[in-house]
Coordinates of C-alpha atoms in Angstrom, one line a residue:
X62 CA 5.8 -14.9 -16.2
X63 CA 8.8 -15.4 -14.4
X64 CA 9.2 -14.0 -11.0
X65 CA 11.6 -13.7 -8.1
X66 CA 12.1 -11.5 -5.1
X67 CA 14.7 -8.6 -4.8
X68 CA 15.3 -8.9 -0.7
X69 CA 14.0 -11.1 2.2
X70 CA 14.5 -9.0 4.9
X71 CA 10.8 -8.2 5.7
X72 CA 8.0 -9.3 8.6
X73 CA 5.4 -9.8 5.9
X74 CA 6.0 -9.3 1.8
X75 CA 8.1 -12.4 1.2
X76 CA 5.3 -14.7 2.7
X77 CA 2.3 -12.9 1.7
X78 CA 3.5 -12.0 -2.1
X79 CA 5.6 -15.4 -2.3
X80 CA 2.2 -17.2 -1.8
X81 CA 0.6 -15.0 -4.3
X82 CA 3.1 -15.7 -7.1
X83 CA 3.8 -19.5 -5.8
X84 CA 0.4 -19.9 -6.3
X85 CA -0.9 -18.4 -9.6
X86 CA -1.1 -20.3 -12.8
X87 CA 0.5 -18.2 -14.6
X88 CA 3.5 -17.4 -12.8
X89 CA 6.8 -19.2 -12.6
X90 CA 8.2 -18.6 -8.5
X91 CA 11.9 -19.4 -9.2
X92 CA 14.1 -16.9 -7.5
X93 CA 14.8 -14.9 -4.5
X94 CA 17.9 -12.4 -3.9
X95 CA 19.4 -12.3 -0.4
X96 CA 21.2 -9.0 -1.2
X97 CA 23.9 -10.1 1.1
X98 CA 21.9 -9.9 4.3
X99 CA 23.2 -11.9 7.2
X100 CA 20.3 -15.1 7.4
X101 CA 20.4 -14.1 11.3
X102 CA 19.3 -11.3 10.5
X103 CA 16.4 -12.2 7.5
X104 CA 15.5 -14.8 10.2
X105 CA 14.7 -12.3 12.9
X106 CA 12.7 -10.3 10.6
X107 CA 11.1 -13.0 8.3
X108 CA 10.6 -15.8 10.9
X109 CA 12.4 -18.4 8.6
X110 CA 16.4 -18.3 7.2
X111 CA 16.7 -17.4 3.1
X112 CA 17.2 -22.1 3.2
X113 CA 13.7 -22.2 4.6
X114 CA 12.4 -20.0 2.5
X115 CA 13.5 -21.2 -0.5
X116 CA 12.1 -25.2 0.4
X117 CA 8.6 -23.7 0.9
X118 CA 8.5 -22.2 -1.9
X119 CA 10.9 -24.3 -4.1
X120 CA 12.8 -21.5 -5.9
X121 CA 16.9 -20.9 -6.5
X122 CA 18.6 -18.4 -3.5
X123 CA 20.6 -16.0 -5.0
X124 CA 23.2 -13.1 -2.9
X125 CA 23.1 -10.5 -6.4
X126 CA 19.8 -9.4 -7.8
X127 CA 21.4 -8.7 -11.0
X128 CA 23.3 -12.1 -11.2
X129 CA 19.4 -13.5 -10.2
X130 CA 17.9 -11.3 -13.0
X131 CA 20.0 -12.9 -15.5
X132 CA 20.9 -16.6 -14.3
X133 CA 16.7 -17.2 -13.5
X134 CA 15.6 -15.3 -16.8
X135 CA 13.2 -13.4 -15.2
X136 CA 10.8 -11.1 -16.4
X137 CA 9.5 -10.0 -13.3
X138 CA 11.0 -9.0 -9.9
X139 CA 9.0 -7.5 -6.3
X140 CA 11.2 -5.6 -4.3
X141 CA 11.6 -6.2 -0.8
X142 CA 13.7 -3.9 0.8
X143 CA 13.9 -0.9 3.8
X144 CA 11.2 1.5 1.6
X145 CA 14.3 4.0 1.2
X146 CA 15.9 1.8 -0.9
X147 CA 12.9 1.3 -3.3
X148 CA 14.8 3.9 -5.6
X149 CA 17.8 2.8 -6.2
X150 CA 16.7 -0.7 -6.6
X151 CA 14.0 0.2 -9.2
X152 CA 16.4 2.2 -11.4
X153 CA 18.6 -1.3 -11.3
X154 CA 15.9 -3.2 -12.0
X155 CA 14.9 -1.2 -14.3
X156 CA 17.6 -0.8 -16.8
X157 CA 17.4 -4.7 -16.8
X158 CA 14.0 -4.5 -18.2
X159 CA 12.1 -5.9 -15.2
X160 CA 8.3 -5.2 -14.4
X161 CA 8.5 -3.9 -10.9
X162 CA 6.0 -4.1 -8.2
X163 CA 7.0 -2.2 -5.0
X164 CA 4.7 -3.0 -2.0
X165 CA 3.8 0.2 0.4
X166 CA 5.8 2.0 1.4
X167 CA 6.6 3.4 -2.2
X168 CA 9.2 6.0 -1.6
X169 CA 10.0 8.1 2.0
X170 CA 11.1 11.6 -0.2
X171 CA 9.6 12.7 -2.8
X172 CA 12.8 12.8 -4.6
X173 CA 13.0 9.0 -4.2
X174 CA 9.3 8.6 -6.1
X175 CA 9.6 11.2 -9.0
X176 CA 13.3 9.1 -9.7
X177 CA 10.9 5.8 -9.6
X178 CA 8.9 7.4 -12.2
X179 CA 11.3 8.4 -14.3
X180 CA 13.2 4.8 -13.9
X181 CA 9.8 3.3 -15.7
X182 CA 9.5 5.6 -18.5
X183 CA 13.2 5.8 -19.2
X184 CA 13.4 2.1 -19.6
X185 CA 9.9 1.6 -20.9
X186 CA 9.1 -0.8 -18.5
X187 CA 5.8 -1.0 -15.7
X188 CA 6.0 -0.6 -12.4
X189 CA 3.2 -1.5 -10.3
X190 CA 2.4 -0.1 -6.2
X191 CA -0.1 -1.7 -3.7
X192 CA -1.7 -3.6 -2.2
X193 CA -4.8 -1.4 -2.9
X194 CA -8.5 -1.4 -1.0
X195 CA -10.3 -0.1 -4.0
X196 CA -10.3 -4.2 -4.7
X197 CA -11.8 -5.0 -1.5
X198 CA -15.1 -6.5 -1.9
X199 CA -17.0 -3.4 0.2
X200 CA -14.8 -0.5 -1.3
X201 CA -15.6 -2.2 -5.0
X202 CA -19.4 -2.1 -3.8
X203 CA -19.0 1.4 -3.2
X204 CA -17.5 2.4 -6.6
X205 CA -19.9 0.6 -8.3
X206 CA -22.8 2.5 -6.7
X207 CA -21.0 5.8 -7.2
X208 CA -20.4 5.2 -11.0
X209 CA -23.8 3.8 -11.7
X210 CA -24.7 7.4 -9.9
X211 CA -26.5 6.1 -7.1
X212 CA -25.5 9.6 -5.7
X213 CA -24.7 12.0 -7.5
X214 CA -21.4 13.1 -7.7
X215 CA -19.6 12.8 -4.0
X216 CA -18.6 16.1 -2.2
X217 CA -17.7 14.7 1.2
X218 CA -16.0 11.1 2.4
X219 CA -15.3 10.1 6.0
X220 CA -13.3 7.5 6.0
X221 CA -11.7 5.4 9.0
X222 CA -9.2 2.7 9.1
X223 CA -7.7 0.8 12.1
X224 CA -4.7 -1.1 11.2
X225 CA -2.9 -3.4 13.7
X226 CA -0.1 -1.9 16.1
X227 CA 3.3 -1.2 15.3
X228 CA 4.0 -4.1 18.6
X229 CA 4.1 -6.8 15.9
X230 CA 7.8 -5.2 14.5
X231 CA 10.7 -6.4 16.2
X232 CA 12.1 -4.0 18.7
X233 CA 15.4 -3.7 16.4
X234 CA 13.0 -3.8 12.9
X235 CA 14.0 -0.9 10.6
X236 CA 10.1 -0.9 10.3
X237 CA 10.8 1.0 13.3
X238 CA 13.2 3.7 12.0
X239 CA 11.7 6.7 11.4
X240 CA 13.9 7.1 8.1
X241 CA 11.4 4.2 6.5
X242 CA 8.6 6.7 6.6
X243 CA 6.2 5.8 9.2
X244 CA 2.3 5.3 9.7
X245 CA 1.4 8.4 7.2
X246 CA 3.1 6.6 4.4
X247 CA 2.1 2.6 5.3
X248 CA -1.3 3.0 6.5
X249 CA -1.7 6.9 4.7
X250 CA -1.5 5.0 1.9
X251 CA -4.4 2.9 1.5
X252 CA -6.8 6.6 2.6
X253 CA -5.6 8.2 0.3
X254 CA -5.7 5.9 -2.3
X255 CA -9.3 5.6 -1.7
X256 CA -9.9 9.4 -1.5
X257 CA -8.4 9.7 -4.7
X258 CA -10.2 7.2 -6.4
X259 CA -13.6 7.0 -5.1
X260 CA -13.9 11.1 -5.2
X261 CA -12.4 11.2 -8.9
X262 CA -10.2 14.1 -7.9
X263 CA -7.1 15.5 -7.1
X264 CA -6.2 16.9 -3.7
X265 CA -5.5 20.7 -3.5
X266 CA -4.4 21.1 0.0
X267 CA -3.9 19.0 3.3
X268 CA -4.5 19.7 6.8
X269 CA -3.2 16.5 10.1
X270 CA -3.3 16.7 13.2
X271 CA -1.0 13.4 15.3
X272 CA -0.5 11.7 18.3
X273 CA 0.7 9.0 20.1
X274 CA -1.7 7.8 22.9
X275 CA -0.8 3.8 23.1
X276 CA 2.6 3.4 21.9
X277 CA 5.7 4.8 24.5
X278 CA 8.0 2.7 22.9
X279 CA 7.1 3.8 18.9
X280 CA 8.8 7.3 17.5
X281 CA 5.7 7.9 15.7
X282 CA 2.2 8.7 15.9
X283 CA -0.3 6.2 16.5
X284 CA -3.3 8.1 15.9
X285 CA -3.9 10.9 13.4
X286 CA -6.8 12.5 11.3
X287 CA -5.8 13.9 7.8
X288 CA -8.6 16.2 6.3
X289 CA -7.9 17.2 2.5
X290 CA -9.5 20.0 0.7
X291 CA -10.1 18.8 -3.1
X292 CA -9.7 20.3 -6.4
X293 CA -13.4 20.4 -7.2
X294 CA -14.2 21.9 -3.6
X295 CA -14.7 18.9 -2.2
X296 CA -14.0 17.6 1.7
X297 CA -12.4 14.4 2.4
X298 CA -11.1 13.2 6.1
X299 CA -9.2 10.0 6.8
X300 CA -9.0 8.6 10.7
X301 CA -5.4 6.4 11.0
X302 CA -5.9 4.2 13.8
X303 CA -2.3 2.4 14.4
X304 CA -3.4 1.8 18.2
X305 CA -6.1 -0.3 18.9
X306 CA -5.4 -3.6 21.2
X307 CA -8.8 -4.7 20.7
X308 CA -11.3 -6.2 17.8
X309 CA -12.4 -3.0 15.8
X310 CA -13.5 -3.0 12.1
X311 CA -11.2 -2.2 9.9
X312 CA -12.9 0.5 7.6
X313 CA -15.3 2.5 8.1
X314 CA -16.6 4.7 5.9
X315 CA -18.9 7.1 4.6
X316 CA -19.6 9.1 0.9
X317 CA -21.7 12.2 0.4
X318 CA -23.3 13.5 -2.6
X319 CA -26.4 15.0 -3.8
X320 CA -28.4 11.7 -3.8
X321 CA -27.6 10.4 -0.4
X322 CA -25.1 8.9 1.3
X323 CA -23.3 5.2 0.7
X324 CA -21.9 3.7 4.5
X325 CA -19.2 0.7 5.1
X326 CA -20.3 0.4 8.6
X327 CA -20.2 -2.8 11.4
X328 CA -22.8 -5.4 10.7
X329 CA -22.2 -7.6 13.3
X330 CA -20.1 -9.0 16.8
X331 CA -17.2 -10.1 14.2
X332 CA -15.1 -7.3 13.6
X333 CA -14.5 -7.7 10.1
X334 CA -18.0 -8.6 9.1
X335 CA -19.4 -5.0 7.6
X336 CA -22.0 -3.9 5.5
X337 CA -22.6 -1.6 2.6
X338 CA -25.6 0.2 2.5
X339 CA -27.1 3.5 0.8
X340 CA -29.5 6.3 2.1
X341 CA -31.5 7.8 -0.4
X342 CA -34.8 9.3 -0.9
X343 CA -36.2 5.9 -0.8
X344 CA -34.2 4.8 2.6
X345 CA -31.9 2.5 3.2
X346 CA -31.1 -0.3 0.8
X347 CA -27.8 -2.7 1.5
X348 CA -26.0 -2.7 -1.8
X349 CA -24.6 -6.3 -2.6
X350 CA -21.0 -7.2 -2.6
X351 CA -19.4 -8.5 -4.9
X352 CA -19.0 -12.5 -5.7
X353 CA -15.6 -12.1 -7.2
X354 CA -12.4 -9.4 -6.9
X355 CA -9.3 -8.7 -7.4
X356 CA -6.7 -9.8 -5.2
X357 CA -6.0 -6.9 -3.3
X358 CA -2.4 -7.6 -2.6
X359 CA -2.1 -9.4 -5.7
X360 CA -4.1 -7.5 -8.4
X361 CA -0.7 -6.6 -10.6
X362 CA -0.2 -9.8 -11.4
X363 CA -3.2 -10.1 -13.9
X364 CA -2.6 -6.9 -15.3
X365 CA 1.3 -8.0 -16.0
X366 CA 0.3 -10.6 -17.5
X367 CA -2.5 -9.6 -19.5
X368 CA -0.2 -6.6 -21.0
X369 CA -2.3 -4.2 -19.4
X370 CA -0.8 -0.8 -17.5
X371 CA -0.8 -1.3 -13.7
X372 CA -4.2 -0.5 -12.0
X373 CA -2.1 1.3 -9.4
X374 CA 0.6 3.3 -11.1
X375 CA 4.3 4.6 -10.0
X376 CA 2.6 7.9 -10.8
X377 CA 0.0 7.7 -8.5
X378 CA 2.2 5.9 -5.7
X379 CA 3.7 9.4 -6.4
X380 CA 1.0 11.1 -5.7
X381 CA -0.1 9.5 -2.7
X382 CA 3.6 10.1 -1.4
X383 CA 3.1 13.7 -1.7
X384 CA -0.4 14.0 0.2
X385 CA 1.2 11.7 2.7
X386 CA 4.4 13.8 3.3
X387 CA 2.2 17.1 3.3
X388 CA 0.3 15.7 5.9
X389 CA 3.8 14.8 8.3
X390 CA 4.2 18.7 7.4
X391 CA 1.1 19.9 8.8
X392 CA 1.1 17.7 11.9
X393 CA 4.7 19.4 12.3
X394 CA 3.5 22.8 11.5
X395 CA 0.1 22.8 12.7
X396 CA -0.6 24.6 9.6
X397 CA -2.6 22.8 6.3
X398 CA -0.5 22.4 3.6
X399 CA -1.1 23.6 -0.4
X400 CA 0.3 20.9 -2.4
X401 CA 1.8 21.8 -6.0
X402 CA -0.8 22.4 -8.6
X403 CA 0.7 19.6 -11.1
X404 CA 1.6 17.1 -8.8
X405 CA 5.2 15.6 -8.4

């Protein structure tokens, strides 16, 4: 597989999904487009200039994604650029015949996502979302419990997720500008992802409540709860912590059903060491984690090349975009929010 980038102008994508391509056996790293961004300005943002880039990674700088496309005979391009330009940028890609992966933030309208769909099938090719943390090594312990039917099937998850700060972006970031879509649909995403996949149903309505308690200098919320009401009757509620200065786990979690309940909880002074456990009728047993996963940023590639359909689809990104939105609507409204039976 032949890969290159479609942008540079980015705090973390180029380095983190350049390292998972350079460094993959079976993909070929050979091309990054500048899209005719000043290097001042990639090198505020990335921390390198599009020159230094290109050395660590050995690959070909272009300015044109389509003259990159063509001259570097790619079959496969990431794009990299402010999240409301993922749609136009697909559609081009698209009618080139690239696979597409488009890192979170998928879309900022739901416009913008329904058009990415329709980019894919009208050009019959596959475009891939993430990163995903259904392929983290506790969420994976979770679904396999749940689909061995440790519990029955789930009715309620509780799930919380603490994120970093938004003090990392540059004070003149477009990270920053609430046009790019903001907490709900960056760190939204990976919830509700999880939500959907670990309670094997749609959501039928949405109800958030925001605030910003840490951040004077962010235009968003740093802090908000999203409850959803699902299709089966189900109850799911996601905490969105984009404010903590201090060593917190990063998930925390808990799934309801019938048969007890399955826990991502701390297991130790090391904020990222956590546990997976289940109470039952029998007590508590910890439940293994897997020895092996899925890259969680870097799952796509295997399904590219292995000819399989993404495991995270441009119609579920399009899903999650519309749960995320309705929940910016609620905050607004202080109302919950009924989403459209058939999706977007």
């Amino acid at each position: 597989m032949r890969a290159g980038l479609v942008g540079l102008a980015g705090l973390y994508w180029p380095i983190a999904l350049g390292r998972a391509l350079h460094e993959h056996p079976g993909v070929q790293f050979v091309a990054a487009a500048t899209l005719g961004i000043a290097d001042q300005v990639i090198q505020e943002m990335l921390g390198l200039t599009p020159a230094e880039y290109a050395a660590r990674f050995g690959l070909q700088l272009y300015a044109d994604a389509e003259e990159m496309v063509r001259d570097a005979r790619l079959d496969t391009v990431v794009i990299v650029t402010r999240h409301s330009e993922h749609a136009p940028w697909a559609e081009r890609m698209a009618a080139l015949g690239m696979d597409i992966f488009i890192p979170k933030t998928f879309a900022t309208t739901l416009d913008d996502a329904q058009r990415i769909v329709a980019a894919e099938q009208r050009h019959g090719v596959r475009i891939a979302v993430g990163p995903s943390a259904r392929f983290l090594p506790p969420m994976l312990a979770v679904k396999q419990a749940l689909d061995a039917g440790r519990i029955g099937r789930p009715f309620s998850m509780r799930l919380c997720h603490h994120h970093g700060v938004i003090d990392v972006f540059h004070p003149h970031d477009w990270y920053r500008d609430p046009q790019e879509g903001g907490p709900e649909l960056s760190l939204g995403w990976y919830g509700i992802d999880l939500v959907l996949h670990l309670m094997q149903d749609t959501i039928q309505s949405v109800y958030a409540q925001y605030g910003n308690f840490t951040s004077p200098d962010s235009p968003f919320m740093d802090c908000g709860r999203i409850e959803m009401r699902l299709m089966g009757g189900g109850l799911a509620a996601f905490d969105m912590y984009f404010c903590n200065r201090v060593a917190y786990p990063s998930w925390q979690l808990e799934i309801v059903g019938p048969g007890g309940v399955i826990s991502v909880h701390r297991a130790a002074a090391d904020a990222t060491s956590v546990a997976v456990g289940l109470n039952g009728a029998q007590g508590y047993t910890p439940l293994a984690l897997p020895a092996a996963t899925p890259g969680w940023e870097s799952f796509w590639i295997d399904d590219f090349l292995q000819g399989r359909a993404p495991a995270l689809s441009a119609a579920t990104a399009a899903l999650i975009t519309q749960v995320s939105l309705a929940a910016r609507q609620s905050a607004a409204s202080g109302a919950p929010v009924t989403l459209e039976p058939n999706g977007p």
